[in-house]
Amino acid sequence: MGFKGSPNGVVAISFFTVVCLVMAGVSYGATFTEQFDAFSSDGYHVQVAPDGQEAKIVLDQVAASGFGSKNQYLFGNISMKIKLVPGDSAGTVTAYYLSSAQPAHDELDFEFLGNASGQPYVLQTNVFANGVGGREQRINLWFDPSADFHSYGVLWNKNQIIFTVDDKPIRLYKNSEDLGVAYPKSKPMGLYASLWNGDQWATEGGLIKLNWTHAPFIVSFKEFSTLDGCVVTNNDITPCTATTTHWWEASAFQTINRNQAEQILWVKENYEVYDYCKDTKRYTTEPVECSRNVPLL
Ligand SMILES: *[C@@H]1O[C@H](CO)[C@@H](O)[C@H](O)[C@H]1NC(C)=O
């Protein structure tokens, strides 16, 4: 009795709370269910580990599936670890992206285009602003992304977007509103992942088809705590746009440093297989934002 008013009771509760928070921080991050809603409820096409620290999505002839974040973000450093479909993944596409609501949506994309066993995966990134995309860059990764988990993310603020792999920058996309190019900076985006049959176009331009005898195709995700973005609530973006309290707004994150520039150029020189900026069939003159997105040393 008297629990509510008892000073000892209050102390006991707060001590217990602190212990729980410490345990949560040290040994466990956010669970899948805390951060995401699965797009399938059959218990098979989205599978969550009992401790909530890992999730798998399964593609077979019955269904494709995926999941989406409960929160909507505007700016931040948002990443997750992914282990891609191993073996013969030709024709499969693992999409992992931030997207705002339609129409005239903003979107930041990672798309992993599967391949025959032993052949390199292509990672395609793209940026949409106000419904306009067409800014694909494709690279081969310098490791086998199906052998282990690697982190993929974006550092996104008012001035630039940096796509990262294992925290290394692979692509820079600067705000070019001064050149008349729309930039994603006012529409909150959710984080989504899906695995689907893209064999009309994905692997060698659609030549290599998905082989269903190798199904089910499975991609795994973990580290659901690294969605470090400004969460938009009640459609009010002001706390995300009008403050200077978020670490990614600091001056160090408004431009890239020399190491980051070197890393991006290393990827471009050694691993890039397609760049919309150089596709003169699609763009007879180079899109105006292109030159400033190639870092200078
Ligand atoms: C698949 O492997 C082939 C052969 O190495 C390569 O040319 C191609 O770019 C790879 N990726 C895709 C998505 O086709």
Short mmCIF file of C-alpha atoms and ligand atoms in Angstrom, two decimals:
data_model
loop_
_atom_site.label_atom_id
_atom_site.label_comp_id
_atom_site.label_asym_id
_atom_site.label_seq_id
_atom_site.Cartn_x
_atom_site.Cartn_y
_atom_site.Cartn_z
CA MET A 1 0.00 0.00 0.00
CA GLY A 2 1.08 3.57 -0.39
CA PHE A 3 3.30 2.55 -3.30
CA LYS A 4 2.53 5.59 -5.45
CA GLY A 5 3.36 8.13 -2.78
CA SER A 6 6.24 6.27 -1.21
CA PRO A 7 9.66 7.83 -1.82
CA ASN A 8 11.17 4.36 -1.73
CA GLY A 9 8.76 3.26 -4.39
CA VAL A 10 9.79 6.12 -6.65
CA VAL A 11 13.47 5.35 -6.15
CA ALA A 12 12.83 1.69 -6.85
CA ILE A 13 11.00 2.48 -10.08
CA SER A 14 13.59 4.87 -11.41
CA PHE A 15 16.44 2.51 -10.55
CA PHE A 16 14.65 -0.27 -12.39
CA THR A 17 14.05 2.02 -15.38
CA VAL A 18 17.70 3.00 -15.54
CA VAL A 19 18.80 -0.64 -15.41
CA CYS A 20 16.43 -1.49 -18.26
CA LEU A 21 17.62 1.42 -20.40
CA VAL A 22 21.25 0.54 -19.82
CA MET A 23 20.57 -3.08 -20.74
CA ALA A 24 18.66 -1.97 -23.81
CA GLY A 25 21.51 0.28 -24.88
CA VAL A 26 24.31 -2.15 -24.25
CA SER A 27 23.15 -5.53 -25.35
CA TYR A 28 20.14 -4.80 -27.56
CA GLY A 29 19.20 -2.14 -30.03
CA ALA A 30 15.73 -1.30 -31.20
CA THR A 31 13.76 -4.31 -32.32
CA PHE A 32 12.43 -4.72 -35.83
CA THR A 33 8.86 -4.37 -34.59
CA GLU A 34 9.65 -1.14 -32.77
CA GLN A 35 10.92 0.42 -35.99
CA PHE A 36 9.05 -1.28 -38.83
CA ASP A 37 5.79 -2.66 -40.10
CA ALA A 38 6.04 -5.80 -42.22
CA PHE A 39 4.14 -5.80 -45.53
CA SER A 40 3.22 -9.44 -45.04
CA SER A 41 1.58 -11.03 -42.05
CA ASP A 42 1.81 -14.67 -43.07
CA GLY A 43 4.85 -15.20 -40.81
CA TYR A 44 6.87 -16.52 -43.75
CA HIS A 45 7.56 -13.77 -46.29
CA VAL A 46 8.81 -11.45 -43.52
CA GLN A 47 10.50 -13.38 -40.72
CA VAL A 48 11.62 -11.69 -37.51
CA ALA A 49 14.08 -13.34 -35.10
CA PRO A 50 12.61 -14.00 -31.62
CA ASP A 51 14.81 -11.28 -30.06
CA GLY A 52 13.75 -8.79 -32.76
CA GLN A 53 17.35 -8.06 -33.80
CA GLU A 54 17.19 -9.53 -37.30
CA ALA A 55 14.58 -9.78 -40.04
CA LYS A 56 14.50 -11.69 -43.31
CA ILE A 57 12.35 -11.08 -46.35
CA VAL A 58 11.56 -13.97 -48.62
CA LEU A 59 10.73 -13.97 -52.34
CA ASP A 60 9.12 -17.03 -53.86
CA GLN A 61 6.51 -17.70 -56.52
CA VAL A 62 3.77 -17.05 -54.00
CA ALA A 63 4.75 -13.51 -53.00
CA ALA A 64 7.28 -10.73 -52.85
CA SER A 65 7.44 -8.77 -49.64
CA GLY A 66 9.07 -6.02 -47.64
CA PHE A 67 8.69 -3.64 -44.75
CA GLY A 68 8.48 0.06 -44.00
CA SER A 69 9.44 2.26 -41.06
CA LYS A 70 6.89 3.41 -38.55
CA ASN A 71 8.57 6.83 -38.51
CA GLN A 72 9.00 9.42 -41.22
CA TYR A 73 12.31 11.28 -41.27
CA LEU A 74 13.59 14.59 -42.54
CA PHE A 75 17.40 14.63 -42.55
CA GLY A 76 19.74 12.47 -40.54
CA ASN A 77 22.12 9.56 -40.82
CA ILE A 78 20.04 6.55 -41.64
CA SER A 79 21.55 3.13 -42.10
CA MET A 80 21.00 -0.57 -41.63
CA LYS A 81 23.01 -3.73 -42.14
CA ILE A 82 22.00 -5.97 -45.03
CA LYS A 83 23.10 -9.42 -46.20
CA LEU A 84 21.96 -9.98 -49.77
CA VAL A 85 20.54 -13.05 -51.50
CA PRO A 86 23.39 -15.57 -51.81
CA GLY A 87 24.13 -17.88 -54.74
CA ASP A 88 22.10 -17.43 -57.91
CA SER A 89 20.27 -14.16 -57.30
CA ALA A 90 19.92 -13.21 -60.98
CA GLY A 91 16.72 -11.32 -61.67
CA THR A 92 16.10 -10.40 -58.05
CA VAL A 93 16.15 -6.80 -56.91
CA THR A 94 16.63 -5.81 -53.30
CA ALA A 95 15.35 -2.27 -52.92
CA TYR A 96 16.28 -0.28 -49.84
CA TYR A 97 15.19 3.32 -49.95
CA LEU A 98 13.81 6.40 -48.33
CA SER A 99 10.67 7.73 -49.95
CA SER A 100 8.11 10.42 -49.27
CA ALA A 101 4.44 10.12 -50.15
CA GLN A 102 3.29 10.54 -53.77
CA PRO A 103 2.79 12.63 -55.85
CA ALA A 104 5.92 14.64 -56.70
CA HIS A 105 7.79 12.50 -54.26
CA ASP A 106 11.37 12.57 -53.03
CA GLU A 107 13.34 9.35 -52.88
CA LEU A 108 16.86 8.17 -52.06
CA ASP A 109 17.49 4.70 -53.44
CA PHE A 110 19.76 1.76 -53.04
CA GLU A 111 18.90 -1.09 -55.42
CA PHE A 112 20.92 -4.27 -55.44
CA LEU A 113 20.65 -6.11 -58.74
CA GLY A 114 21.22 -9.83 -58.28
CA ASN A 115 23.44 -11.92 -60.52
CA ALA A 116 24.36 -15.50 -61.36
CA SER A 117 26.46 -17.33 -58.72
CA GLY A 118 29.92 -15.85 -58.37
CA GLN A 119 29.14 -12.81 -60.55
CA PRO A 120 29.21 -9.32 -59.07
CA TYR A 121 26.14 -7.65 -57.69
CA VAL A 122 25.48 -4.17 -59.01
CA LEU A 123 24.51 -1.47 -56.54
CA GLN A 124 22.43 1.23 -58.15
CA THR A 125 21.75 4.47 -56.31
CA ASN A 126 19.34 7.17 -57.41
CA VAL A 127 17.98 10.49 -56.20
CA PHE A 128 14.44 11.73 -56.83
CA ALA A 129 13.30 15.23 -55.97
CA ASN A 130 9.80 16.48 -56.66
CA GLY A 131 9.06 13.32 -58.63
CA VAL A 132 12.09 13.67 -60.92
CA GLY A 133 14.69 10.90 -60.80
CA GLY A 134 16.79 9.52 -63.65
CA ARG A 135 20.03 10.04 -61.69
CA GLU A 136 21.23 6.45 -61.57
CA GLN A 137 24.76 5.56 -60.68
CA ARG A 138 25.81 1.91 -60.72
CA ILE A 139 28.82 0.41 -59.04
CA ASN A 140 30.19 -3.06 -58.44
CA LEU A 141 30.90 -3.63 -54.78
CA TRP A 142 34.46 -4.46 -53.65
CA PHE A 143 33.23 -7.38 -51.56
CA ASP A 144 30.62 -10.11 -51.86
CA PRO A 145 27.55 -8.48 -50.28
CA SER A 146 25.87 -11.86 -49.83
CA ALA A 147 28.69 -13.36 -47.72
CA ASP A 148 28.14 -11.12 -44.72
CA PHE A 149 26.28 -8.12 -43.36
CA HIS A 150 27.44 -4.68 -44.48
CA SER A 151 25.94 -1.34 -43.60
CA TYR A 152 24.33 0.88 -46.21
CA GLY A 153 23.14 4.35 -45.45
CA VAL A 154 22.70 8.00 -46.26
CA LEU A 155 23.88 11.09 -44.47
CA TRP A 156 21.31 13.65 -45.52
CA ASN A 157 21.03 17.31 -44.63
CA LYS A 158 20.02 20.59 -46.28
CA ASN A 159 23.23 20.85 -48.29
CA GLN A 160 24.21 17.36 -49.33
CA ILE A 161 23.43 13.68 -49.47
CA ILE A 162 26.22 11.17 -49.01
CA PHE A 163 25.50 7.53 -49.81
CA THR A 164 27.66 5.26 -47.68
CA VAL A 165 28.72 1.62 -47.63
CA ASP A 166 30.21 0.49 -44.32
CA ASP A 167 30.33 4.19 -43.42
CA LYS A 168 32.53 4.93 -46.44
CA PRO A 169 31.10 7.52 -48.84
CA ILE A 170 30.39 6.11 -52.30
CA ARG A 171 28.41 8.97 -53.80
CA LEU A 172 27.90 12.68 -53.23
CA TYR A 173 24.79 14.59 -54.25
CA LYS A 174 24.87 18.30 -53.46
CA ASN A 175 21.95 20.67 -53.15
CA SER A 176 21.81 22.42 -56.54
CA GLU A 177 18.71 24.51 -56.02
CA ASP A 178 20.81 27.54 -56.98
CA LEU A 179 21.05 25.92 -60.44
CA GLY A 180 17.30 25.30 -60.59
CA VAL A 181 17.42 21.64 -59.56
CA ALA A 182 14.91 20.49 -56.95
CA TYR A 183 16.44 19.01 -53.78
CA PRO A 184 14.80 16.75 -51.18
CA LYS A 185 14.49 18.95 -48.13
CA SER A 186 10.87 19.43 -47.16
CA LYS A 187 9.12 16.07 -47.46
CA PRO A 188 9.48 13.52 -44.68
CA MET A 189 10.53 10.12 -45.92
CA GLY A 190 9.94 6.62 -44.61
CA LEU A 191 12.58 3.88 -44.89
CA TYR A 192 11.52 0.86 -46.93
CA ALA A 193 13.00 -2.45 -48.01
CA SER A 194 11.67 -5.01 -50.42
CA LEU A 195 12.78 -8.00 -52.45
CA TRP A 196 11.09 -8.51 -55.80
CA ASN A 197 11.32 -10.06 -59.24
CA GLY A 198 12.97 -7.51 -61.51
CA ASP A 199 14.05 -9.87 -64.23
CA GLN A 200 12.52 -7.71 -66.96
CA TRP A 201 15.49 -5.37 -66.59
CA ALA A 202 17.73 -6.07 -63.61
CA THR A 203 20.43 -8.50 -64.64
CA GLU A 204 22.40 -7.70 -67.77
CA GLY A 205 19.54 -5.56 -68.97
CA GLY A 206 16.94 -8.32 -68.52
CA LEU A 207 18.82 -11.03 -70.43
CA ILE A 208 19.27 -13.24 -67.38
CA LYS A 209 15.99 -14.40 -65.91
CA LEU A 210 15.14 -15.33 -62.39
CA ASN A 211 15.46 -19.08 -61.83
CA TRP A 212 12.58 -20.13 -59.59
CA THR A 213 14.15 -23.53 -58.93
CA HIS A 214 16.56 -21.58 -56.70
CA ALA A 215 13.75 -20.00 -54.67
CA PRO A 216 13.13 -19.04 -51.93
CA PHE A 217 15.37 -15.98 -52.26
CA ILE A 218 16.17 -14.45 -48.89
CA VAL A 219 17.71 -11.15 -47.82
CA SER A 220 18.50 -10.36 -44.17
CA PHE A 221 18.54 -7.09 -42.25
CA LYS A 222 19.83 -6.06 -38.85
CA GLU A 223 20.80 -3.06 -36.70
CA PHE A 224 17.52 -1.26 -36.45
CA SER A 225 18.86 1.38 -34.05
CA THR A 226 20.87 3.28 -36.64
CA LEU A 227 17.89 5.13 -38.05
CA ASP A 228 19.33 8.31 -36.63
CA GLY A 229 17.08 10.85 -38.31
CA CYS A 230 14.85 13.73 -37.32
CA VAL A 231 11.43 12.15 -36.86
CA VAL A 232 8.54 14.19 -38.24
CA THR A 233 5.40 14.04 -36.11
CA ASN A 234 1.95 15.44 -36.97
CA ASN A 235 3.29 16.58 -40.35
CA ASP A 236 5.22 19.37 -38.65
CA ILE A 237 8.62 19.60 -40.33
CA THR A 238 9.72 22.74 -38.46
CA PRO A 239 11.61 20.87 -35.69
CA CYS A 240 13.68 19.22 -38.45
CA THR A 241 14.25 22.25 -40.68
CA ALA A 242 14.39 25.22 -38.33
CA THR A 243 16.72 23.98 -35.63
CA THR A 244 20.45 23.63 -35.41
CA THR A 245 20.40 20.98 -32.71
CA HIS A 246 21.00 17.92 -34.89
CA TRP A 247 24.59 16.76 -35.25
CA TRP A 248 24.32 16.29 -39.02
CA GLU A 249 23.75 20.05 -39.38
CA ALA A 250 27.20 20.85 -38.01
CA SER A 251 29.57 22.52 -40.45
CA ALA A 252 31.69 19.37 -40.69
CA PHE A 253 28.78 17.67 -42.49
CA GLN A 254 27.96 20.47 -44.94
CA THR A 255 30.87 19.63 -47.23
CA ILE A 256 33.07 16.58 -47.60
CA ASN A 257 36.61 16.34 -46.36
CA ARG A 258 39.63 15.18 -48.33
CA ASN A 259 39.40 11.55 -47.16
CA GLN A 260 35.77 11.39 -48.21
CA ALA A 261 36.59 12.97 -51.57
CA GLU A 262 39.35 10.43 -52.15
CA GLN A 263 37.04 7.58 -51.21
CA ILE A 264 34.33 8.73 -53.63
CA LEU A 265 36.86 9.13 -56.45
CA TRP A 266 38.31 5.67 -55.68
CA VAL A 267 34.83 4.19 -56.12
CA LYS A 268 34.22 6.16 -59.33
CA GLU A 269 37.54 5.14 -60.84
CA ASN A 270 37.53 1.48 -59.85
CA TYR A 271 33.96 0.33 -59.38
CA GLU A 272 31.61 2.57 -61.30
CA VAL A 273 29.87 0.83 -64.20
CA TYR A 274 27.25 3.47 -65.05
CA ASP A 275 26.81 7.19 -64.43
CA TYR A 276 23.78 9.10 -65.71
CA CYS A 277 26.00 12.14 -66.02
CA LYS A 278 27.94 10.44 -68.80
CA ASP A 279 24.95 8.92 -70.59
CA THR A 280 24.80 11.17 -73.64
CA LYS A 281 22.02 9.07 -75.19
CA ARG A 282 19.71 10.09 -72.36
CA TYR A 283 21.09 13.55 -71.66
CA THR A 284 22.49 15.34 -74.71
CA THR A 285 23.94 17.97 -72.42
CA GLU A 286 25.27 16.96 -69.05
CA PRO A 287 22.71 17.63 -66.26
CA VAL A 288 23.69 20.88 -64.51
CA GLU A 289 24.18 19.31 -61.08
CA CYS A 290 26.71 16.74 -62.31
CA SER A 291 30.01 18.57 -62.16
CA ARG A 292 29.70 19.67 -58.53
CA ASN A 293 28.89 16.12 -57.44
CA VAL A 294 32.34 14.95 -58.51
CA PRO A 295 34.57 15.83 -55.57
CA LEU A 296 37.62 18.01 -56.11
CA LEU A 297 40.86 17.13 -54.40
C1 LIG B 1 26.59 -9.66 -63.55
O1 LIG B 1 27.80 -10.24 -63.98
C2 LIG B 1 28.23 -9.83 -65.27
C3 LIG B 1 29.46 -10.64 -65.63
O2 LIG B 1 30.50 -10.42 -64.71
C4 LIG B 1 28.46 -8.34 -65.27
O3 LIG B 1 28.83 -7.91 -66.58
C5 LIG B 1 27.21 -7.60 -64.82
O4 LIG B 1 27.45 -6.22 -64.71
C6 LIG B 1 26.73 -8.14 -63.48
N1 LIG B 1 25.57 -7.47 -62.94
C7 LIG B 1 24.36 -7.35 -63.48
C8 LIG B 1 23.34 -6.66 -62.67
O5 LIG B 1 24.07 -7.78 -64.57
#
